[in-house]
Coordinates of C-alpha atoms in Angstrom, one line a residue:
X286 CA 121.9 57.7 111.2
X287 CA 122.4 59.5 108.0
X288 CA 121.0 62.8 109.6
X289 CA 124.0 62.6 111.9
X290 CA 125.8 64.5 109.0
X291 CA 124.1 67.5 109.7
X292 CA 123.2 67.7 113.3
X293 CA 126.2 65.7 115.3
X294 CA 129.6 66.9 116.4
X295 CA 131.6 70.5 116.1
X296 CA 131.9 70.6 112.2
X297 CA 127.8 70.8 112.6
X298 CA 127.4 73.4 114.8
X299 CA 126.4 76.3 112.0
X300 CA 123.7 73.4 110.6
X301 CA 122.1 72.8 114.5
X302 CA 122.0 76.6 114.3
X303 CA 119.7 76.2 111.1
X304 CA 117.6 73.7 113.0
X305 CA 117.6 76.2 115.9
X306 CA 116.2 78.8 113.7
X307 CA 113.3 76.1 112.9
X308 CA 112.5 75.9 116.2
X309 CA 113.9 72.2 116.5
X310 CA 114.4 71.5 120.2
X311 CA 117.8 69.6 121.0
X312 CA 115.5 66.3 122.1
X313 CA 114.3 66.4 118.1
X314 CA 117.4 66.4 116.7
X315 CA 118.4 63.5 118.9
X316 CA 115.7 61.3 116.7
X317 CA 115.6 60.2 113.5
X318 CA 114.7 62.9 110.8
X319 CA 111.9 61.8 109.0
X320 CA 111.2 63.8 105.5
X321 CA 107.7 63.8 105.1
X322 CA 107.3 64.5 100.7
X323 CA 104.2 66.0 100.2
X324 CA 101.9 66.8 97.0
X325 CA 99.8 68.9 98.6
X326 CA 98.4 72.3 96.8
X327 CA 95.1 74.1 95.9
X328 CA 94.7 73.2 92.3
X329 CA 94.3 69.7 92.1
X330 CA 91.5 68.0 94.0
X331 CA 92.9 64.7 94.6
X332 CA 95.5 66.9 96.6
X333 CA 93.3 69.1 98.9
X334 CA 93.0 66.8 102.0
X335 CA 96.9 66.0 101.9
X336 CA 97.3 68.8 104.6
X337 CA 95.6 66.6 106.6
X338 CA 97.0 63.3 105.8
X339 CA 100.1 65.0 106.2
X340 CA 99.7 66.6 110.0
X341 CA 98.2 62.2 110.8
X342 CA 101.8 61.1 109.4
X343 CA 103.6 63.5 111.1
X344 CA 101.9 62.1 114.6
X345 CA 102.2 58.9 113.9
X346 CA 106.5 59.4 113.0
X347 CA 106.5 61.3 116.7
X348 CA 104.7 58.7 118.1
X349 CA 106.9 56.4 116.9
X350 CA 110.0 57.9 117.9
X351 CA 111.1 60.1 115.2
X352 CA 111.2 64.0 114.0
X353 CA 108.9 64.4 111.2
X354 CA 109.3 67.4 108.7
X355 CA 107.3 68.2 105.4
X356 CA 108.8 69.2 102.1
X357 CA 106.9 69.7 99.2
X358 CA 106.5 67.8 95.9
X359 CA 105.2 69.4 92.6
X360 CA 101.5 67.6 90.8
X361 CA 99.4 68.7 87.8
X362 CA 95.8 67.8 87.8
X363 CA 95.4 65.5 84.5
X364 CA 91.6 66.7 83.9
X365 CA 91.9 70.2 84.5
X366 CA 95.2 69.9 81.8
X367 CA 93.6 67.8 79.6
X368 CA 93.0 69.0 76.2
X369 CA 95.6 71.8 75.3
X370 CA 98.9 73.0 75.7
X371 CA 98.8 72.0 79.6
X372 CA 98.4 67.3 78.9
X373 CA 102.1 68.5 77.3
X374 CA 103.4 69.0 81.3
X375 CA 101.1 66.3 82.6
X376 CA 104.0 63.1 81.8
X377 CA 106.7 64.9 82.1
X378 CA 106.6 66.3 86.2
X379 CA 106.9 62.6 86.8
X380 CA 110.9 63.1 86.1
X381 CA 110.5 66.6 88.1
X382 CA 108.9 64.9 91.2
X383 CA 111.7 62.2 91.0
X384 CA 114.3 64.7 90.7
X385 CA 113.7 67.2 93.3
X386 CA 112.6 64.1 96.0
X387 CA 116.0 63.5 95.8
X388 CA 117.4 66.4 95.7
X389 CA 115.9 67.3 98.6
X390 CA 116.3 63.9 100.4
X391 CA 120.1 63.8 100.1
X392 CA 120.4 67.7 100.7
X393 CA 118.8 67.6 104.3
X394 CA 120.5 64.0 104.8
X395 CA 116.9 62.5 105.7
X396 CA 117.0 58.9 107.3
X397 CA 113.6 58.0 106.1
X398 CA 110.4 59.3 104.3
X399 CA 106.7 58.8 103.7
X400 CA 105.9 59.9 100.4
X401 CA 101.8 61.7 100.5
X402 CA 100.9 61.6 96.8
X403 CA 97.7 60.7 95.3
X404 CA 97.6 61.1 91.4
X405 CA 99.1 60.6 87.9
X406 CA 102.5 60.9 87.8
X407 CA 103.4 62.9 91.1
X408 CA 103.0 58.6 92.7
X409 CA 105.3 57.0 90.0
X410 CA 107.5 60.2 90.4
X411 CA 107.9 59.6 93.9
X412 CA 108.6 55.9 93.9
X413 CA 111.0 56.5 90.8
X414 CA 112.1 58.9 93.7
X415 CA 111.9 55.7 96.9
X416 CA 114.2 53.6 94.3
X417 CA 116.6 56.3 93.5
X418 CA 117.2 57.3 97.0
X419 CA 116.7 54.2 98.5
X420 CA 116.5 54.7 102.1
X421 CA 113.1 53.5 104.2
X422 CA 110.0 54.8 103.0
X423 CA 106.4 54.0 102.9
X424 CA 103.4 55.7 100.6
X425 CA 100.1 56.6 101.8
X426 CA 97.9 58.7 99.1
X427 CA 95.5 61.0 100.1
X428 CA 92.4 58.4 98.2
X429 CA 90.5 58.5 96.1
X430 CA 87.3 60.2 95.3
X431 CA 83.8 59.5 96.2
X432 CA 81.4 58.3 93.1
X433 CA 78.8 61.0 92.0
X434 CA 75.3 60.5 91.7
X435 CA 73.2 61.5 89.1
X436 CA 69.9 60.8 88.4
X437 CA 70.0 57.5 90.4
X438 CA 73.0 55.8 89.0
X439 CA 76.7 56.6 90.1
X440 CA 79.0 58.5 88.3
X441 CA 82.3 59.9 87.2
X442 CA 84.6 62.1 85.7
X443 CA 84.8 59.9 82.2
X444 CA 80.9 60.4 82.4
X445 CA 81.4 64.1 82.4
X446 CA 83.7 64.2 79.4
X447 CA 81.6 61.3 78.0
X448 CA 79.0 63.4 78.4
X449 CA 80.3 66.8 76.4
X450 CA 80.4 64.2 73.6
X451 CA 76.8 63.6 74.0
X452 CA 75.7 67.2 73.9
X453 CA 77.6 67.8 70.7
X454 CA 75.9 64.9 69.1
X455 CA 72.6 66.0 70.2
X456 CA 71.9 63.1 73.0
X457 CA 72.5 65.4 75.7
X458 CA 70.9 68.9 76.5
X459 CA 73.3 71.7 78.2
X460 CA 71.1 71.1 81.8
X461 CA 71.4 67.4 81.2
X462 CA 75.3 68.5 80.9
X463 CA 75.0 70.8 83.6
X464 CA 74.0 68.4 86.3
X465 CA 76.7 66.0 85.5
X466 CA 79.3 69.2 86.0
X467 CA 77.6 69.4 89.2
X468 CA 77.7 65.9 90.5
X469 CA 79.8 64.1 88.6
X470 CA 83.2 65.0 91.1
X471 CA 81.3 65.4 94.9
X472 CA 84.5 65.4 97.0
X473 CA 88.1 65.5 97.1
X474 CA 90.2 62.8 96.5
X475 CA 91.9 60.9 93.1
X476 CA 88.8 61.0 89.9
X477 CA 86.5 58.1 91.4
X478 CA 86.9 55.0 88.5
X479 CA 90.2 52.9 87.8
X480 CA 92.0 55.6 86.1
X481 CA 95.7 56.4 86.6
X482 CA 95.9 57.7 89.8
X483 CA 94.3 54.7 91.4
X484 CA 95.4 52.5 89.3
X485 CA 99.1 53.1 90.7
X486 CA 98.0 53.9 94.0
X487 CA 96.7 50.2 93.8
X488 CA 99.8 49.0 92.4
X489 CA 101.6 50.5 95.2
X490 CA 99.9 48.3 97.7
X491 CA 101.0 45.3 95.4
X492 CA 104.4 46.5 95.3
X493 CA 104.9 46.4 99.1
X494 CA 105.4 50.3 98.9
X495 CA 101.6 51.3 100.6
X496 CA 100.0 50.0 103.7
X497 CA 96.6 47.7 103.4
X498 CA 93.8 50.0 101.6
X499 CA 96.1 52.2 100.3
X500 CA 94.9 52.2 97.1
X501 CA 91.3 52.1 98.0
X502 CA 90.2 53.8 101.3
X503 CA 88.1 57.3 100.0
X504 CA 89.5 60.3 100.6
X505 CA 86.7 61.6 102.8
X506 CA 87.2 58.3 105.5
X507 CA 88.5 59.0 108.7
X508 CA 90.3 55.9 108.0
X509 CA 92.3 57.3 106.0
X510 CA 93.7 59.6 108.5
X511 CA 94.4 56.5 110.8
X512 CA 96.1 54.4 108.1
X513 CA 98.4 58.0 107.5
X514 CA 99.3 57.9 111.3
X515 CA 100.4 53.4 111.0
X516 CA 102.2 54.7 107.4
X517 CA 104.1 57.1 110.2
X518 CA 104.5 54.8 112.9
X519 CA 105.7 51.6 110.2
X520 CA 108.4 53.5 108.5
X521 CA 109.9 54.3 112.1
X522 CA 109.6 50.4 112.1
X523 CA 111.3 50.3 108.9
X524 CA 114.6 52.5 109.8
X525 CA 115.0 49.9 112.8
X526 CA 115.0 46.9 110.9
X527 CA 116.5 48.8 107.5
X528 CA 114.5 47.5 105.4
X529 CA 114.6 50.0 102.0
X530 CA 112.8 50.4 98.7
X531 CA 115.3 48.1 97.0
X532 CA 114.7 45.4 99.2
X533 CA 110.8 45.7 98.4
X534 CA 110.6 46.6 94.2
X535 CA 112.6 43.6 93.4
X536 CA 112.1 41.7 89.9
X537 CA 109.6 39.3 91.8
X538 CA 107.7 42.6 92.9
X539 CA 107.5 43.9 89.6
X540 CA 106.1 40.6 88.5
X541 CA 103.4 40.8 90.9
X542 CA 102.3 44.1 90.0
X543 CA 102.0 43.1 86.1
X544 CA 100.0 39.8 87.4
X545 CA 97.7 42.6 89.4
X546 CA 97.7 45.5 86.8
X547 CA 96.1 42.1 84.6
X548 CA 93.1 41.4 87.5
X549 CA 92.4 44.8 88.2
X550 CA 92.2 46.4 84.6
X551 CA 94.3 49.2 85.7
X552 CA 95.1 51.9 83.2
X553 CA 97.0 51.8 80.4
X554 CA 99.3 54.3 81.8
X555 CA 101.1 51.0 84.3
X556 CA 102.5 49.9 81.0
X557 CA 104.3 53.5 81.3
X558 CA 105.1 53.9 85.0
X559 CA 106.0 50.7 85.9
X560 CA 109.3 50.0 83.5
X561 CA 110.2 53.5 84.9
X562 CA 109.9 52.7 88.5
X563 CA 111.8 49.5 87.9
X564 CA 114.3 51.2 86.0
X565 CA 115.7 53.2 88.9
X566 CA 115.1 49.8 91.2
X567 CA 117.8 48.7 88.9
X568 CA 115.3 46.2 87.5
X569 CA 114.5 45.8 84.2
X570 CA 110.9 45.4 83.3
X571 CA 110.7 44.2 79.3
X572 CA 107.1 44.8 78.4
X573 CA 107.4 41.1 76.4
X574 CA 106.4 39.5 79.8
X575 CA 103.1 41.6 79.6
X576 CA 101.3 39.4 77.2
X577 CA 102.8 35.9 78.8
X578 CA 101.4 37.0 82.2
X579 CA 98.3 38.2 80.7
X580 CA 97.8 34.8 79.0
X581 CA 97.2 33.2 82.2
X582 CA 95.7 36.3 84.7
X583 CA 92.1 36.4 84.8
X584 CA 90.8 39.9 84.6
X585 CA 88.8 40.0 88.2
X586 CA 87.7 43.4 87.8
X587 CA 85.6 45.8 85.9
X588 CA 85.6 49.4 87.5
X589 CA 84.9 52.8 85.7
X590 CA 85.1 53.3 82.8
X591 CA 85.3 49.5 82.4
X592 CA 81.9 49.1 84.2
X593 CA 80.0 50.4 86.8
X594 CA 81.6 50.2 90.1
X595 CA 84.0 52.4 91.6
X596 CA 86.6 52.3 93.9
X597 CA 84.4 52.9 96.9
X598 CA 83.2 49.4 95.7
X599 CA 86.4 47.6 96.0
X600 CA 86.8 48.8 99.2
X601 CA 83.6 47.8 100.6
X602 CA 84.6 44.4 98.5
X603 CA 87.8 44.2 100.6
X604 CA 90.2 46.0 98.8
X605 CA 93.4 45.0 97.1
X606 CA 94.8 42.6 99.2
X607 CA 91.3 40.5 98.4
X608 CA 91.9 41.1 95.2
X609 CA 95.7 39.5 95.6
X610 CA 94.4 36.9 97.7
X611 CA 91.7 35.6 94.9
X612 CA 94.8 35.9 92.1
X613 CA 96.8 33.8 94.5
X614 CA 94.6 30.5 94.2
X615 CA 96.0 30.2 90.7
X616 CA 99.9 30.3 92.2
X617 CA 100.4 33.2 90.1
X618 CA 102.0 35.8 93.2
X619 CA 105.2 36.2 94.3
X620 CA 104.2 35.1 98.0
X621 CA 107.6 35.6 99.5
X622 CA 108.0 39.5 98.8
X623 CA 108.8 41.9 101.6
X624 CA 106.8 44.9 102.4
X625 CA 106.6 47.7 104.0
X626 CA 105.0 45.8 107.3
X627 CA 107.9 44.1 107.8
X628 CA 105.6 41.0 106.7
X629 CA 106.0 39.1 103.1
X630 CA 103.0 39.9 100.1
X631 CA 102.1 36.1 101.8
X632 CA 101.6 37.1 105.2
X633 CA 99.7 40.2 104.3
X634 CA 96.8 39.0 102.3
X635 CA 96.3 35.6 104.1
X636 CA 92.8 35.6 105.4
X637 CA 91.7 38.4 103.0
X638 CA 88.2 37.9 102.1
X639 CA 86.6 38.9 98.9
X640 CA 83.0 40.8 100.2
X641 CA 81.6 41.1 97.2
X642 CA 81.9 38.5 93.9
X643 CA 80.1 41.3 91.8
X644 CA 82.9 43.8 92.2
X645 CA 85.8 41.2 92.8
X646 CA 85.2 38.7 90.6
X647 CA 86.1 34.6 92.0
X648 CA 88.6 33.1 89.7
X649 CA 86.2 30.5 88.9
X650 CA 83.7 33.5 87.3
X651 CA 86.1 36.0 86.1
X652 CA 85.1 38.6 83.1
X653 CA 88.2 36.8 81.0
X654 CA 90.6 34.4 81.4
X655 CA 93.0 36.6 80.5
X656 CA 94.1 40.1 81.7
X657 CA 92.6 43.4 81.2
X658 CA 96.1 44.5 79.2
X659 CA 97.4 43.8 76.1
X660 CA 100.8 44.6 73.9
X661 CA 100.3 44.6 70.3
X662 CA 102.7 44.2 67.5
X663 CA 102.8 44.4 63.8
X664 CA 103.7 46.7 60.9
X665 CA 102.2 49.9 62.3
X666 CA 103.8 48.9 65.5
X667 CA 107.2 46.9 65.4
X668 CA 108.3 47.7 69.0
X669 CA 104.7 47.5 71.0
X670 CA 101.6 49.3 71.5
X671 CA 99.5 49.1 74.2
X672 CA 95.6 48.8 74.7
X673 CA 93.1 48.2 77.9
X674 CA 91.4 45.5 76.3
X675 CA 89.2 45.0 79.4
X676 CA 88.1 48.1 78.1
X677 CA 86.8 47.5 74.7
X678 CA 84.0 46.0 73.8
X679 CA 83.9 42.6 72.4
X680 CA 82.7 43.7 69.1
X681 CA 86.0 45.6 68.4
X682 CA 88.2 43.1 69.4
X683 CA 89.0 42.3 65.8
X684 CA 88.4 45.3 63.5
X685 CA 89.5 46.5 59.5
X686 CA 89.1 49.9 58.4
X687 CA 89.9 52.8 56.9
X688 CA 92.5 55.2 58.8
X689 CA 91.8 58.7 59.3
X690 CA 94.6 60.7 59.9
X691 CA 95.8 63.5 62.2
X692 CA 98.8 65.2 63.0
X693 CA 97.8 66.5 66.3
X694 CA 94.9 65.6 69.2
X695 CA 93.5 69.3 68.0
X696 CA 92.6 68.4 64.5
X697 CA 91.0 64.8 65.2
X698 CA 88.4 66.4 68.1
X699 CA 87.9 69.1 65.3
X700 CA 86.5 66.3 62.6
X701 CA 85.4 64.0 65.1
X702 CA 82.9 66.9 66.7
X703 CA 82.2 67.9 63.4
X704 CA 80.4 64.8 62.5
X705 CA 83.4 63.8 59.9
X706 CA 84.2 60.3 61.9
X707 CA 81.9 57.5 61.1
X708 CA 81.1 53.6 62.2
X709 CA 84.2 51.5 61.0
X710 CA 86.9 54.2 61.2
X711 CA 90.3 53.7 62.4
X712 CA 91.3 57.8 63.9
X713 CA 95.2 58.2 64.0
X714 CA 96.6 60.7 66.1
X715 CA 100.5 60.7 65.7
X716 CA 103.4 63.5 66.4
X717 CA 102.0 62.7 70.0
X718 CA 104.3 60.9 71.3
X719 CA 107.3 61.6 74.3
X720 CA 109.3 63.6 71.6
X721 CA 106.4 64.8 69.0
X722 CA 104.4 66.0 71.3
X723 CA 106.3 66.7 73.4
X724 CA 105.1 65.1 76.2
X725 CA 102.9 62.2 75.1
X726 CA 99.3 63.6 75.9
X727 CA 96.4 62.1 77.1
X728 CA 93.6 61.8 74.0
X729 CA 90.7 61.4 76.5
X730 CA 89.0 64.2 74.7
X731 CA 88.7 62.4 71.6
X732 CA 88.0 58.9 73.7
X733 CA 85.0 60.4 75.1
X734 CA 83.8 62.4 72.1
X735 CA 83.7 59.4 70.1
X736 CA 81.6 57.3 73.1
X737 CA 79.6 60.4 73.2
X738 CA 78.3 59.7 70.1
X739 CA 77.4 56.9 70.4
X740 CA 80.6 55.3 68.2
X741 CA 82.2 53.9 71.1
X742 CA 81.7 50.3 70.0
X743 CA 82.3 51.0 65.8
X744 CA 85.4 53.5 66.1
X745 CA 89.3 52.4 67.0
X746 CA 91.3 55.1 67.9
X747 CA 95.3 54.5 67.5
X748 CA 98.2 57.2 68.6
X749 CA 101.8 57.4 69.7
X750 CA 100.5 59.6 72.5
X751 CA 98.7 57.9 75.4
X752 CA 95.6 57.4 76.8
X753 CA 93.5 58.7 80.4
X754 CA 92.8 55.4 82.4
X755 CA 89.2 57.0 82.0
X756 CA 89.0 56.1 78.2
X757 CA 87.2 53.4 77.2
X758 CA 87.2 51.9 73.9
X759 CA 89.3 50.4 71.3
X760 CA 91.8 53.0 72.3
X761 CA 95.6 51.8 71.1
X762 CA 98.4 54.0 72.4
X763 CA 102.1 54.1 72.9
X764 CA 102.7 53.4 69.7
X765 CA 106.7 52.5 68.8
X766 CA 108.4 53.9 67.3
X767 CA 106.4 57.3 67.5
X768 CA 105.8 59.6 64.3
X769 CA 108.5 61.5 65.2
X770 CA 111.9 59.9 65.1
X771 CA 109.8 58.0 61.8
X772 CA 108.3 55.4 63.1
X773 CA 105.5 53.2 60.5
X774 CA 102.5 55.7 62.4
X775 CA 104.4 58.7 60.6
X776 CA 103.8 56.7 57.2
X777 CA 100.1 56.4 57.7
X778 CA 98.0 57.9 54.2
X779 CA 94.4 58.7 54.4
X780 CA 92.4 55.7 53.9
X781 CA 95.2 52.8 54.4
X782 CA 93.3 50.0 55.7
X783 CA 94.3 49.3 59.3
X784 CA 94.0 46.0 61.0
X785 CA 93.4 45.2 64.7
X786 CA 93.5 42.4 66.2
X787 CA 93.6 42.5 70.5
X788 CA 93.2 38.5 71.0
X789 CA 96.2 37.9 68.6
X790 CA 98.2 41.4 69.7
X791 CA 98.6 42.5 66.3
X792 CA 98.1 45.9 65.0
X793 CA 98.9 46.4 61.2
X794 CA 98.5 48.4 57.9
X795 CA 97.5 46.8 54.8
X796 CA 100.2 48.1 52.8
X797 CA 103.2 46.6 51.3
X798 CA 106.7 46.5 52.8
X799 CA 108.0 48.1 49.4
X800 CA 105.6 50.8 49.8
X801 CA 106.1 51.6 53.5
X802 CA 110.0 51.4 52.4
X803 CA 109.1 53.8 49.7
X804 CA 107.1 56.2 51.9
X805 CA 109.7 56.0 54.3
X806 CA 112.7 57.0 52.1
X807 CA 110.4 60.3 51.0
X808 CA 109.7 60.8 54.9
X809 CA 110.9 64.0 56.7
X810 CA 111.0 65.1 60.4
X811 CA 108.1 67.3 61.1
X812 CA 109.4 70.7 63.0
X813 CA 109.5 70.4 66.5
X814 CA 106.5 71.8 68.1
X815 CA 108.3 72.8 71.2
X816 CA 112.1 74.6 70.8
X817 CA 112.2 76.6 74.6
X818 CA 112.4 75.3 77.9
X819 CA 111.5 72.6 80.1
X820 CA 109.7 70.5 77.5
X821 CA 112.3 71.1 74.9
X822 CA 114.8 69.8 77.1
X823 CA 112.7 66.3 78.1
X824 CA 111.9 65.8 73.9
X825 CA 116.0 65.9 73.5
X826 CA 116.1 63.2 76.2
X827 CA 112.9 61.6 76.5
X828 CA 113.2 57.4 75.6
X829 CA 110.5 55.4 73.8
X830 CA 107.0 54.4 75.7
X831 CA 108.1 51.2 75.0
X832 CA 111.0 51.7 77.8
X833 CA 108.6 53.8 79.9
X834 CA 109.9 57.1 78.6
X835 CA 112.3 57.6 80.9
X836 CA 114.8 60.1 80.6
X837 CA 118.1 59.2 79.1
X838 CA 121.3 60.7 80.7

């Protein structure tokens, strides 16, 4: 065992004193020493109930043989950062989470882990993390949220922002907004819709990483306390048979969870994570594939703020692994992956029913026939840029129109709230991005401001920053190169004529090479917005979106 470098023979007697002074009896440092990584803290509401998922994982490694003990692991609540200075440290704790996981894995000599995450980044963190280290671990998130109910009809936290929108356009009074504040987030768990934090808790399962209903058993469920104590007892399983994170998120694995990011309609934030992830699995994950597997992935589901069910739904409707099992009629899963089980991708969804064809659509009556995300190219966008097309509506599929431009998220909400944004505009945000920002931000302020007002289905919204899975839209982010380092977005005038079209993947200006050449050669960086610590330091190092804006060494 690894952990016999700190707790066996005479060199380790001042470490067994350590472990004395923990209390550890000598029959615990016999077992296996289990590190269990967890997110838990008072600030971020998808992170409440981890205390108690914890304390279930912790029985279920004792049960199991082993010697559980908690460290912590860092998160920042995406809504409560979102829309100032505080979206700027929402991307980049996902290199912090990675960082200390292992820092503290490899310190204490740890033979195994469960990871206890539930949202954004602190989940692609710690599997960055599970790669890296690469020694048995399993995930199981603390769930996600409960819908809310208002006036009848369920409800979430894209409604709320949605909603702030509303009132500034007049559609809305401050009680109407009021109520929603109320009941649009009723308990604790990861924001309610297919955002982010679901959306790789999902992808988790599909990676082989998380136990069935991972991604999809509600925080509040005593289920989920009995799935933390298997996640406990199947990661003593794993040590036995060593069976690691690199034997799981293999190229094959990685394939499956594009195929599944497709069906679901997960958020636009996968195209991030998962070339990250796969990058320290010492796979590499070209975002070209996106579009091919697309072309032939049905788009199964349409949860907030696609439509109106919510994860709740899914799970009712049987959860991922139904959702895997209706993709795998087509042949289009890896069925021979392992998993954390100890069972192939195969052997785990065999049998897998699909409860409900409204909230899991068959393959034979999906909402496309192709998958809910796209990668466009062009002129504005040489390297890629990414949109949740199973998010837009069909009407802006294909759009022309003037660009309105911004050089920050700040000055679009300004113009947009101040009724300066009308039907047919193109809004771009640039200097957004993982070095102009820095930080890449969310823009689901401006998302849901412009859907407030009813322009949701007139109004494209393009940015080198990125976008909340709870925007909706013809929202186009992760635009490469970003403003910044002088990518085409940085070239953008007032009024340029911008063309998008998602069913073709192209995203252009309708200006002339010689004049973008021109514009180009008179170009100069913008001043950094950030010259002092921790995001200084991820700017100097941060890589493109397009390679999942990971940091280079």
């Amino acid at each position: 065992m690894k952990s016999d470098s700190v707790k066996k023979g005479m060199q380790q007697a001042p470490h067994r004193s350590l472990f004395n002074a923990l209390g550890m009896t000598e029959e615990e440092m016999e077992r296996p020493l289990i590190g269990i990584v967890s997110s838990y803290n008072e600030i971020v509401p998808g992170h409440m109930n981890l205390d108690k998922i914890v304390d279930a994982v912790k029985m279920g490694v004792s049960m199991a043989g082993g010697t559980p003990v908690m460290v912590p692991s860092i998160a920042v609540c995406d809504g409560i950062a979102m829309g100032h200075i505080g979206m700027k440290y929402s991307l980049v704790t996902r290199d912090l989470v990675a960082d200390s996981t292992e820092c503290l894995a490899r310190a204490h000599a740890f033979d195994a882990l469960v990871m206890v995450p539930n949202c954004d980044k602190n989940v692609p963190g710690l599997l960055m993390a599970a790669a890296r280290i690469n020694i048995p671990t399993v995930f199981v998130s603390g769930g996600p949220m409960l819908a809310g109910r208002v006036q009848g009809h369920k409800t979430s936290l894209s409604s709320m922002f949605e909603a702030v929108g509303a009132y500034t356009a007049g559609n809305m009074t401050e009680e109407d907004v009021r109520e929603y504040e109320q009941k649009a987030c009723p308990t604790c768990g990861s924001c309610s819709g297919m955002y982010t934090a679901n959306s790789m808790n999902c992808l988790t399962e599909v990676l082989g990483m998380g136990l069935k209903g991972n991604g999809t058993i509600p925080a509040v469920y005593s289920e989920r306390l009995k799935l933390a104590k298997h996640a406990g007892m199947a990661v003593m399983e794993m040590l036995k048979k060593n069976i690691c994170p690199r034997d799981i998120m293999t190229e094959k694995a990685f394939r499956n969870a594009l195929t599944m990011d497709m069906a679901l309609g997960c958020s636009t934030n996968s195209m991030l994570h998962l070339p990250a992830i796969a990058h320290e699995a010492g796979v590499d994950l070209n975002l070209e594939i996106a579009n091919e597997i697309s072309a032939k992935t049905p788009n199964l589901c349409h949860l907030a703020p696609a439509g109106p069910t919510y994860m709740e739904d899914l799970n009712e409707a049987g959860g991922i692994y139904a959702v895997m099992n209706e993709v795998s009629k087509l042949g289009l899963l890896e069925l021979d992956c392992m998993t954390v089980t100890g069972k192939t991708v195969g052997e785990n969804i065999k049998n897998c029913v699909n409860n409900n064809p409204e909230v899991i659509r068959p393959v034979e009556n999906p909402y496309s026939q192709t998958g809910g995300i796209a990668i466009l190219k062009g002129n504005l966008a040489p390297d890629s840029a990414v949109v949740k097309r199973s998010a837009v509506a069909p009407e802006m599929l294909k759009h022309e129109g003037p660009a309105r431009v911004f050089d920050c998220e700040e000055d679009a909400i300004a113009a947009i709230k101040g009724g300066k944004i009308v039907a047919g505009d193109v809004v771009v945000i640039r200097y957004e991005g993982p070095k102009g920002g820095p930080g890449m931000r969310e823009m689901l302020n401006p998302t849901s401001a412009i859907a407030g007002m009813g322009l949701g289905s007139t109004v494209a919204l393009i940015t080198d920053g990125r976008f909340s899975g709870a925007s909706r839209g013809a929202s186009i982010g992760h635009a490469c190169p970003e403003a910044a380092v002088g990518g085409p977005i940085a070239l953008v005038e007032e009024g340029d004529i911008i063309s998008i079209d998602i069913d073709n993947h192209r995203l252009d200006v309708k200006v002339s090479d010689e004049e973008m050449t021109r514009r180009k050669t008179d170009w100069r960086p913008r001043k950094p917005q950030v010259t002092t610590g921790y995001l200084a330091r991820y700017a100097a190092m941060a890589a493109p979106a397009s390679r999942g804006a990971i940091l280079e060494i």
